[in-house]
PDB file of C-alpha atoms in Angstrom:
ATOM      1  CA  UNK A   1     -17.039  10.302  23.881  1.00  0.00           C
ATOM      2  CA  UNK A   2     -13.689  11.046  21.989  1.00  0.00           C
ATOM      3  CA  UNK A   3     -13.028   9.454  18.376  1.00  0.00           C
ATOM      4  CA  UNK A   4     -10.314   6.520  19.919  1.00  0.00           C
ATOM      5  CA  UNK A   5      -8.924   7.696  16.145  1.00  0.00           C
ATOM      6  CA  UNK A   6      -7.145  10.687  18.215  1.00  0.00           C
ATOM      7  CA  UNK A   7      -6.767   9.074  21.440  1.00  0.00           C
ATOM      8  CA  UNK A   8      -3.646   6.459  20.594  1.00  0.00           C
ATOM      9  CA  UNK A   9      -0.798   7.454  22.148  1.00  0.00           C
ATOM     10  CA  UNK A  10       2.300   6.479  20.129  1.00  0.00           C
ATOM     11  CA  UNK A  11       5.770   5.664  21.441  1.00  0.00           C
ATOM     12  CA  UNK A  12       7.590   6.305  18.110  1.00  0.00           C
ATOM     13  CA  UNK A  13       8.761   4.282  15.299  1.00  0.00           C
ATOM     14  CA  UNK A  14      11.507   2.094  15.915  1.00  0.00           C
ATOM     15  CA  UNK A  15      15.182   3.655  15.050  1.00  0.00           C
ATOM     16  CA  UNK A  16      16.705   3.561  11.488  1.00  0.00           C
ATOM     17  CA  UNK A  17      18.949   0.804  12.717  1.00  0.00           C
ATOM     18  CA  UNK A  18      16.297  -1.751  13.728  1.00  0.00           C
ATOM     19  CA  UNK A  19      15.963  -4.565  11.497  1.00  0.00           C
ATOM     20  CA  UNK A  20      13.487  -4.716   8.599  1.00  0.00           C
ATOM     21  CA  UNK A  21      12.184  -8.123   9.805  1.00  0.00           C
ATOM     22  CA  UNK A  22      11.697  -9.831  12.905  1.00  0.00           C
ATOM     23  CA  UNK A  23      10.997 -12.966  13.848  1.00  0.00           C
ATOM     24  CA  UNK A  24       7.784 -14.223  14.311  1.00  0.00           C
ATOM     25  CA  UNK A  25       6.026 -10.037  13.365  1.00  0.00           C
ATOM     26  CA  UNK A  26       3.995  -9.476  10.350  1.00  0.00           C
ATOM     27  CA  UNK A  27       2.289  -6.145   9.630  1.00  0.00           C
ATOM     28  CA  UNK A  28      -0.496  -7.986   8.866  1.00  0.00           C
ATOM     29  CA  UNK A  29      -3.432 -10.792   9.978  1.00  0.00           C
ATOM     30  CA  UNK A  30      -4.682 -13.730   7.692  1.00  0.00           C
ATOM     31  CA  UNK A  31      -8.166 -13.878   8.234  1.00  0.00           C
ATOM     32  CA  UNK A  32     -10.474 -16.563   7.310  1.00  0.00           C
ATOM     33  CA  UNK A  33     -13.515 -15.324   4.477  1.00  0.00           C
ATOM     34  CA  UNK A  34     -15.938 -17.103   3.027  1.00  0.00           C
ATOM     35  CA  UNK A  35     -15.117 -17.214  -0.879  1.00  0.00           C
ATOM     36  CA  UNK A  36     -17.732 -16.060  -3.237  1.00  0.00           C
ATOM     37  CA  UNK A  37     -18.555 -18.251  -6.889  1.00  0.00           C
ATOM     38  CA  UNK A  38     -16.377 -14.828  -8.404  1.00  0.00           C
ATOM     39  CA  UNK A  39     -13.775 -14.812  -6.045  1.00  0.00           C
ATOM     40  CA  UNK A  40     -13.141 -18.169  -6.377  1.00  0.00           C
ATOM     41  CA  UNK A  41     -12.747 -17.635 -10.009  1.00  0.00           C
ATOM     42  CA  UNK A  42     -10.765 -15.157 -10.023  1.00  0.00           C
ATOM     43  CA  UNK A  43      -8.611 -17.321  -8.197  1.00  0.00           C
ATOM     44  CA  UNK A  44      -8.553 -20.087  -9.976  1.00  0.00           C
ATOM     45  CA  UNK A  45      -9.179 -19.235 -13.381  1.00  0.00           C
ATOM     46  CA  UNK A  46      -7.772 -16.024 -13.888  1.00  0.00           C
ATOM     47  CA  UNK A  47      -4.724 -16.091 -11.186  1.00  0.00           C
ATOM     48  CA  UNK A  48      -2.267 -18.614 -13.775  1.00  0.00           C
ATOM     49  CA  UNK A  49      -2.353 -15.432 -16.179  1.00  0.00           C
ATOM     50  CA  UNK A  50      -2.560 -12.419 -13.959  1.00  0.00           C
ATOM     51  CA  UNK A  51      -0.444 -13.500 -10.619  1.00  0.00           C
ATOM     52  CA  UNK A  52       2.932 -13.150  -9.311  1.00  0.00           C
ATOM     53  CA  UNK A  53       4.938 -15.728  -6.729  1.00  0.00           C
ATOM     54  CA  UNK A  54       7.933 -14.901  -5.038  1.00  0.00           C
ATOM     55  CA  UNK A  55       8.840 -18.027  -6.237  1.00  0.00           C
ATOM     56  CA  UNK A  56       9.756 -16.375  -9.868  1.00  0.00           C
ATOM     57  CA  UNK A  57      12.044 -14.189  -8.041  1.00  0.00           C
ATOM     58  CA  UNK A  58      13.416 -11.009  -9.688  1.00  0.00           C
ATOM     59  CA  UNK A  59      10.907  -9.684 -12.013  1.00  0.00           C
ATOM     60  CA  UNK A  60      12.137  -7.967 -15.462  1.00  0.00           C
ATOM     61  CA  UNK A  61       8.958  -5.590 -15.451  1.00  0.00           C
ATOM     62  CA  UNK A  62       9.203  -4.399 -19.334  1.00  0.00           C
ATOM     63  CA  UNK A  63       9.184  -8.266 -20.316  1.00  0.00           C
ATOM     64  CA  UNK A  64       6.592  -8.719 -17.544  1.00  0.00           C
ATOM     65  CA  UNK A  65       4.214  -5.938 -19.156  1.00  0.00           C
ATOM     66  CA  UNK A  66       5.593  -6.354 -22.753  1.00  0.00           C
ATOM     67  CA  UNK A  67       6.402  -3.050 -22.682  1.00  0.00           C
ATOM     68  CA  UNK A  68       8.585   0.090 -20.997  1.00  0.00           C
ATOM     69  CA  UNK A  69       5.597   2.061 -18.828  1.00  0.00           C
ATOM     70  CA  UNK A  70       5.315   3.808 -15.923  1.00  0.00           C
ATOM     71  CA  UNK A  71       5.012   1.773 -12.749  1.00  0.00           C
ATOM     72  CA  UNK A  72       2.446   2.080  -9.362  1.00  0.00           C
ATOM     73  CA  UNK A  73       2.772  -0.199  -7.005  1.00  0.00           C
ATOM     74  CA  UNK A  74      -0.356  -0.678  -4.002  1.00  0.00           C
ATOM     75  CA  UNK A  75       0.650  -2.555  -0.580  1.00  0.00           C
ATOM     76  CA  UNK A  76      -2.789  -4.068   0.575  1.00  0.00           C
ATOM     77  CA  UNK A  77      -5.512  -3.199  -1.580  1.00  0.00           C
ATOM     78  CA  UNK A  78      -8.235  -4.810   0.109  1.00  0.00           C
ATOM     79  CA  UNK A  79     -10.828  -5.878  -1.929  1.00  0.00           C
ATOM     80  CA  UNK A  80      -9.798  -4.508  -4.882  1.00  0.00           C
ATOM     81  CA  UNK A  81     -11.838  -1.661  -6.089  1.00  0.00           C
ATOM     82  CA  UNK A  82      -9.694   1.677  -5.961  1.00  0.00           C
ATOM     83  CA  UNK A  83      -6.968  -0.198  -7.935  1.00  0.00           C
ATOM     84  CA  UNK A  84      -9.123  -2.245 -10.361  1.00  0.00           C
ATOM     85  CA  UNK A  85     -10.463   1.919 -11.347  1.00  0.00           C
ATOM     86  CA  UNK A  86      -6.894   3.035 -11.840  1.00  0.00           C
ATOM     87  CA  UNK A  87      -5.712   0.347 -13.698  1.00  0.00           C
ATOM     88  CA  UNK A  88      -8.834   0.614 -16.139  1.00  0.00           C
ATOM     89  CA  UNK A  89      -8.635   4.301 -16.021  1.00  0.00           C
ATOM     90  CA  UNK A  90      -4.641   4.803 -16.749  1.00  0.00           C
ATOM     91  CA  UNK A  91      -4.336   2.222 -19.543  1.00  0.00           C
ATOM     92  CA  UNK A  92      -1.064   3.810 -20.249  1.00  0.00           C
ATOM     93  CA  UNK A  93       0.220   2.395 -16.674  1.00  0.00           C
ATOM     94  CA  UNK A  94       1.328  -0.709 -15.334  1.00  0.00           C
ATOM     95  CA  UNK A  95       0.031  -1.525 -12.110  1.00  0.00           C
ATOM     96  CA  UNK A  96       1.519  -4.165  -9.421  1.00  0.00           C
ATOM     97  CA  UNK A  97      -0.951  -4.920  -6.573  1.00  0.00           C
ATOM     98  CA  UNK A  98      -0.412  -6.827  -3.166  1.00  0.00           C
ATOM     99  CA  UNK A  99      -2.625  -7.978  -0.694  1.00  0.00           C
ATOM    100  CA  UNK A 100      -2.512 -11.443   1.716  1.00  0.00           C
ATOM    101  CA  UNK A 101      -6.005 -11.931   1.560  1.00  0.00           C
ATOM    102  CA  UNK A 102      -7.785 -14.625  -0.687  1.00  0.00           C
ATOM    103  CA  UNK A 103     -10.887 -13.203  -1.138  1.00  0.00           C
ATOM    104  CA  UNK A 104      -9.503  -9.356  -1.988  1.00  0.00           C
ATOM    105  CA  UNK A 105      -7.557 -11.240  -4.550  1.00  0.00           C
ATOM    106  CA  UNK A 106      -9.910 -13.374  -5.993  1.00  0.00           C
ATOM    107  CA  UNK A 107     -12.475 -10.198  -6.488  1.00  0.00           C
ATOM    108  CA  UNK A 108      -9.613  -8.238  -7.591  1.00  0.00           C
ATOM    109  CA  UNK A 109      -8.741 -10.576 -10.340  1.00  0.00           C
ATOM    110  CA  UNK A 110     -12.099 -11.206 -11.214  1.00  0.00           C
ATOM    111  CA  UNK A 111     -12.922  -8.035 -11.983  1.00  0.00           C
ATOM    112  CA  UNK A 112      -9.274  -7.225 -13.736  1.00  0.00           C
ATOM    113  CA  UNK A 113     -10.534  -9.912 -16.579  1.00  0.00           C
ATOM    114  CA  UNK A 114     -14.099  -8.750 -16.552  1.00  0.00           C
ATOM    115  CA  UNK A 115     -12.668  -5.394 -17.784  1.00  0.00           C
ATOM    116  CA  UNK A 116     -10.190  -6.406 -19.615  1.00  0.00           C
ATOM    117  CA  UNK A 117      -7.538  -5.224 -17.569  1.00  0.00           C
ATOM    118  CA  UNK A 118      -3.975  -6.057 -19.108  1.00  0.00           C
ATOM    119  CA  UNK A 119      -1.893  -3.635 -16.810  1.00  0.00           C
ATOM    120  CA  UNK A 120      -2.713  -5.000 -13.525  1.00  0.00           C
ATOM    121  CA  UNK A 121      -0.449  -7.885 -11.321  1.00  0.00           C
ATOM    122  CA  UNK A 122      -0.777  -9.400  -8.562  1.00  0.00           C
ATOM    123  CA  UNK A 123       1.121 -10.711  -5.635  1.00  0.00           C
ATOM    124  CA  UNK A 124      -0.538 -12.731  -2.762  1.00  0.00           C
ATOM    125  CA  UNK A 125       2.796 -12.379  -0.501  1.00  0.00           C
ATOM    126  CA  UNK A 126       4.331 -10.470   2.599  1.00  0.00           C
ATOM    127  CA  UNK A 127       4.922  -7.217   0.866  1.00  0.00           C
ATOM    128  CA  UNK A 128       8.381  -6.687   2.338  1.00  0.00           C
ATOM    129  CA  UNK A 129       9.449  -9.893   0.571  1.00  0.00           C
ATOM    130  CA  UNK A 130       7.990  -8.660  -2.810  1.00  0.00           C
ATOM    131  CA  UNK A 131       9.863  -5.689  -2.004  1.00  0.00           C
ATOM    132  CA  UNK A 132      13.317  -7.489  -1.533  1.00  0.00           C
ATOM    133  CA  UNK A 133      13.072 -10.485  -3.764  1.00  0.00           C
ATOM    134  CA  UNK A 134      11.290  -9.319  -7.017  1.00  0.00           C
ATOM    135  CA  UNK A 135      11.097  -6.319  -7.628  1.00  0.00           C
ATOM    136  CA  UNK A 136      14.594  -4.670  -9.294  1.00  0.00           C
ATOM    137  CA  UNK A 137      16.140  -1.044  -7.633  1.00  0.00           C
ATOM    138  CA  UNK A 138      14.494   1.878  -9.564  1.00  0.00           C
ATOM    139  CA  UNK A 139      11.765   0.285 -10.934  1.00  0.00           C
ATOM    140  CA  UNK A 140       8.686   1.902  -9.300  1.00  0.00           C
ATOM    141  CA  UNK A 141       7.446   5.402  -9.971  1.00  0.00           C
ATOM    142  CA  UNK A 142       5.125   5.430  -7.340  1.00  0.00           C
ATOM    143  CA  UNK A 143       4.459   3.002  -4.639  1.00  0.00           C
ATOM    144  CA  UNK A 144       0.730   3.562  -2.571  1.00  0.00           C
ATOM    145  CA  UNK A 145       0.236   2.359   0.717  1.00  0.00           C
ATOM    146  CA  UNK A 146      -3.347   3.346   1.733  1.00  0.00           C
ATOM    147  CA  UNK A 147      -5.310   2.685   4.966  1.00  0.00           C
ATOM    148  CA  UNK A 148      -2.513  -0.041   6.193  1.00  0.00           C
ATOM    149  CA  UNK A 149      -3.714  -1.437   9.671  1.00  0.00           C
ATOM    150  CA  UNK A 150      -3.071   1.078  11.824  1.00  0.00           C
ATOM    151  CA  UNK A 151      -2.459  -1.199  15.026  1.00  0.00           C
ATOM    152  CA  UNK A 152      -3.667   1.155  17.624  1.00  0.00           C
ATOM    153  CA  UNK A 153      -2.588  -0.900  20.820  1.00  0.00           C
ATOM    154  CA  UNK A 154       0.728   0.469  21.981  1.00  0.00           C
ATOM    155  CA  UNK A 155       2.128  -2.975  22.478  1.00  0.00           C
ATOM    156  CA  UNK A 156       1.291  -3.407  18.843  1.00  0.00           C
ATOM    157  CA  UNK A 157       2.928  -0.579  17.144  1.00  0.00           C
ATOM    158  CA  UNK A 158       5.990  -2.658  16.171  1.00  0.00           C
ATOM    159  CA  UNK A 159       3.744  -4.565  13.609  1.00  0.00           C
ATOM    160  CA  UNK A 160       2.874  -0.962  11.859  1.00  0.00           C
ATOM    161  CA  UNK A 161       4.558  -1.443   8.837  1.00  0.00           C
ATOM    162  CA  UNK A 162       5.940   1.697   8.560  1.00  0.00           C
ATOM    163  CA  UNK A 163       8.778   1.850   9.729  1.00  0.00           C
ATOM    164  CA  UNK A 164      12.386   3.734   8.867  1.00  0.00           C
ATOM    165  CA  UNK A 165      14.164   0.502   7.483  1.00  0.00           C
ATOM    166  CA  UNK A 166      10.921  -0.190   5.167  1.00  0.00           C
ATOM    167  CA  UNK A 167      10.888   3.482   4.200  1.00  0.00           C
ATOM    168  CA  UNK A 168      14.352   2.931   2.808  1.00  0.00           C
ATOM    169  CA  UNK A 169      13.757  -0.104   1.099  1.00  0.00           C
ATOM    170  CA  UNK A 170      10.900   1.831  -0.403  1.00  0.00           C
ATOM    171  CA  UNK A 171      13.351   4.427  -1.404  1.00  0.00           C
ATOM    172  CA  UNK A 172      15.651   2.177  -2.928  1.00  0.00           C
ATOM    173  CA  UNK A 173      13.000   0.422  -5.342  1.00  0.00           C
ATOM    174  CA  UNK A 174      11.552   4.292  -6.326  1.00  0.00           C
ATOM    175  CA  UNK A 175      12.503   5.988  -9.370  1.00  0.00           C
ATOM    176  CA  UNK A 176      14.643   9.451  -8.854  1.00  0.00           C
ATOM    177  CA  UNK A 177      11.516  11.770  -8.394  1.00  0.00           C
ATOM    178  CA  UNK A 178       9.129   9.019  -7.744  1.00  0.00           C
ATOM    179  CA  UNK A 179       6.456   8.897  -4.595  1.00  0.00           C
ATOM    180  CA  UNK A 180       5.500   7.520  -1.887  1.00  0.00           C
ATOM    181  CA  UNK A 181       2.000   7.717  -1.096  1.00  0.00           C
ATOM    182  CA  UNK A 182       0.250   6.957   1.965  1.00  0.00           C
ATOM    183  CA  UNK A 183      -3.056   7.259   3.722  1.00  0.00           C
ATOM    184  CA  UNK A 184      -4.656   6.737   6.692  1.00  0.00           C
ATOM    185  CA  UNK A 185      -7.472   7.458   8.687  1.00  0.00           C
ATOM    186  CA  UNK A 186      -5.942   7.202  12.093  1.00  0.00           C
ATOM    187  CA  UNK A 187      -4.770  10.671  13.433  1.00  0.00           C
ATOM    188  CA  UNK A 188      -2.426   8.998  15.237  1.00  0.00           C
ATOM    189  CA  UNK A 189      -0.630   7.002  12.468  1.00  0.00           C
ATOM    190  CA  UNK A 190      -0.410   9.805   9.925  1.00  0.00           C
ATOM    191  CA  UNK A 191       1.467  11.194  13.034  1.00  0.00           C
ATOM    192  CA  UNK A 192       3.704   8.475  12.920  1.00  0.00           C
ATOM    193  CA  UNK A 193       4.134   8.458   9.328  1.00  0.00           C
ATOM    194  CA  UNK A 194       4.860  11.968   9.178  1.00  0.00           C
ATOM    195  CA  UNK A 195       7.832  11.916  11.984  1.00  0.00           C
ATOM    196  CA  UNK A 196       9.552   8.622   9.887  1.00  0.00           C
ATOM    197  CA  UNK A 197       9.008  10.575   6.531  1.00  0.00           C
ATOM    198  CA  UNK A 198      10.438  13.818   7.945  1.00  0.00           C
ATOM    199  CA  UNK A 199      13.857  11.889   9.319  1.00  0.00           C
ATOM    200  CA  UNK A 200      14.430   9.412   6.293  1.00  0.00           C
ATOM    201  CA  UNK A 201      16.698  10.356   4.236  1.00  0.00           C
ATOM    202  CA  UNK A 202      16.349  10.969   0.609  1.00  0.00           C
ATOM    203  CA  UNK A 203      12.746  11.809   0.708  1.00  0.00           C
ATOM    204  CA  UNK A 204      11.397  15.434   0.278  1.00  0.00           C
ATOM    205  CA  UNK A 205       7.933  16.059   1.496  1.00  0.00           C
ATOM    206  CA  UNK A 206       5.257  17.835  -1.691  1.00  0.00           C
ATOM    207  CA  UNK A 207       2.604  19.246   0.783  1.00  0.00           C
ATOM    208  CA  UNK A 208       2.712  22.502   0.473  1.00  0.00           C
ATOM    209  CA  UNK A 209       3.955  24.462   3.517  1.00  0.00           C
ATOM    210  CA  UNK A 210       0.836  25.209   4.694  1.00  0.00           C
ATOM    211  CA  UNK A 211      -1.027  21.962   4.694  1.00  0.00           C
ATOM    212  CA  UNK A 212       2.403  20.030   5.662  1.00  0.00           C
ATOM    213  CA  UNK A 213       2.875  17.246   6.511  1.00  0.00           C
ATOM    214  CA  UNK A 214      -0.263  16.521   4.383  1.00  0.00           C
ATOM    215  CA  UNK A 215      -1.821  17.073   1.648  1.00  0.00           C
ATOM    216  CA  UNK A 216      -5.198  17.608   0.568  1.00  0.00           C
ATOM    217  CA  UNK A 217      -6.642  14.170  -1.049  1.00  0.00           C
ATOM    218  CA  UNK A 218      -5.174  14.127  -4.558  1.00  0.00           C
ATOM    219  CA  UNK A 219      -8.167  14.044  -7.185  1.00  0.00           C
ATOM    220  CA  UNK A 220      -6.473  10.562  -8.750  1.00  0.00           C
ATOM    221  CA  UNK A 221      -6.576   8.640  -5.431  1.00  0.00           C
ATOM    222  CA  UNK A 222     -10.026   6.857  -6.149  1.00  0.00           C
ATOM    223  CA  UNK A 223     -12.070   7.810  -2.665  1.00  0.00           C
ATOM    224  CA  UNK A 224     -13.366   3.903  -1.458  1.00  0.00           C
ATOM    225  CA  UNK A 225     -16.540   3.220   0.148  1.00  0.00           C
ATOM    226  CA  UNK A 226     -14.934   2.137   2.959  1.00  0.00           C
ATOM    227  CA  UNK A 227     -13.477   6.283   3.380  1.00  0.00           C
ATOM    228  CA  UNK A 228     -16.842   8.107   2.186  1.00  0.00           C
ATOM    229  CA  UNK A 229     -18.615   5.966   4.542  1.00  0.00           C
ATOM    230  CA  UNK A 230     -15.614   7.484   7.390  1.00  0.00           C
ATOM    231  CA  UNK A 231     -16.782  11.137   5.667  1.00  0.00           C
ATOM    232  CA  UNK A 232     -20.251  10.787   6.964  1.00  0.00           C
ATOM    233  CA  UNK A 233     -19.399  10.065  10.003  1.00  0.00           C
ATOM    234  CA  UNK A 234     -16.929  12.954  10.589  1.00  0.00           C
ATOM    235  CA  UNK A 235     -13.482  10.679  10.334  1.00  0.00           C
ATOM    236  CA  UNK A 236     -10.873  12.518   9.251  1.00  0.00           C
ATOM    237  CA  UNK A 237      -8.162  11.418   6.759  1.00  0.00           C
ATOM    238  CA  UNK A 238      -4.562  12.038   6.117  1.00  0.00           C
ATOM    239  CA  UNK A 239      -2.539  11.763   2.583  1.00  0.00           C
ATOM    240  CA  UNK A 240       1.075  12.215   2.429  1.00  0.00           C
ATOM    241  CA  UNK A 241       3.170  12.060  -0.731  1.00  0.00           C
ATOM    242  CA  UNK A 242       7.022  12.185  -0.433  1.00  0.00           C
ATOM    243  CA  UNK A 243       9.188  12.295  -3.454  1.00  0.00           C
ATOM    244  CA  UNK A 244      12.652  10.182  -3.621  1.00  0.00           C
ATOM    245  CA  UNK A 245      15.173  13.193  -4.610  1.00  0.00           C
ATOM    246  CA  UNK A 246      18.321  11.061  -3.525  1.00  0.00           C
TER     247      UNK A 246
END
């Protein structure tokens, strides 16, 4: 039987005029979790110190971090893990992390104060909305958007959040020379990631001309237990970094 990985058949990303936001269509699911005693914690004892509301609107990031860094933002980081290690192992980097779900947040931020961590925030918003409504033009050296849900029904692909208009929005909050980085492990939607990188505009593609569109998983991006268990079974995945050159 075929991996249904390689079996979606796409009908493109919408066109660079559609709208960023439509009614009603969210790139994402809230799903009810049971909350664990540390998630819980980290929600309610840690979040007043380490969490972000769109609420507080624009965010000035060096009075934020108390300090002039560089800047990684993650869109959905699950439960945590790969950006808990990069926070804790780039102490010299200020990381911003979204993600919808409680109990990804809760773990997240329990384990941020465990460690220590006093380079990590955290939203518990629509990313888009972070996007538009806090964070300044400019500000981000790299943004990370790994394993997104990859929405494999056809009549679903409109929820895939990426898309050209947030691929510009993306591009307006990078730094000149700062990345996007995504990954996925759904043939199908690095596909679809490749063709909007490859007609945005102001992007330029760092996979080298034999591996593009992708490149080989950098040695930084922390490899989750949720990908080496894909490994073992034979799943393939795809990393693409584009760097903002305009």
């Amino acid at each position: 039987m075929s991996d249904p990985r390689h079996d979606d058949k796409t009908t493109g990303p919408e066109g660079p005029e559609a709208p960023l936001h439509r009614r009603g269509i969210k790139s994402y699911v809230l799903r009810a979790g049971r909350m664990t005693q540390a998630q819980t914690r980290g929600l309610e004892e840690v979040w007043p110190r380490l969490g972000l509301t769109l609420a507080e609107g624009r965010q000035d990031l060096d009075a934020l971090f108390g300090r002039r860094a560089p800047r990684v933002l993650e869109i959905g980081f699950g439960m945590g893990a790969s950006l808990v290690e990069q926070a804790e192992r780039h102490p010299d980097t200020d990381f911003i992390g979204i993600e919808v779900h409680a109990p990804g947040v809760g773990k997240l931020l329990d384990e941020a104060d465990k460690r220590g961590l006093t380079n990590l925030r955290v939203y518990r918003e629509d990313a888009l909305a972070v996007l538009e409504q806090c964070l300044p033009e400019a500000s981000l050296d790299t943004l990370q958007l790994f394993f997104p849900d990859p929405w494999p029904k056809k009549k679903h692909h409109k929820r895939r959040i990426v898309q050209y208009a947030f691929v510009e929005l993306v591009r307006s909050r990078l730094t000149l020379g700062g990345t996007l980085h995504m990954a996925t492990d759904w043939q199908a939607y690095a596909e679809w990631m490749a063709e909007v990188m490859q007609e945005a505009p102001g992007f330029a593609n760092t996979a080298d001309p034999e591996t593009a569109p992708y490149v080989p998983r950098p040695e930084f991006r922390p490899l989750t237990k949720f990908e080496a268990r894909g490994e073992r079974l034979g799943h393939g995945v795809w990393d693409l970094i584009f760097r903002r050159d305009d």
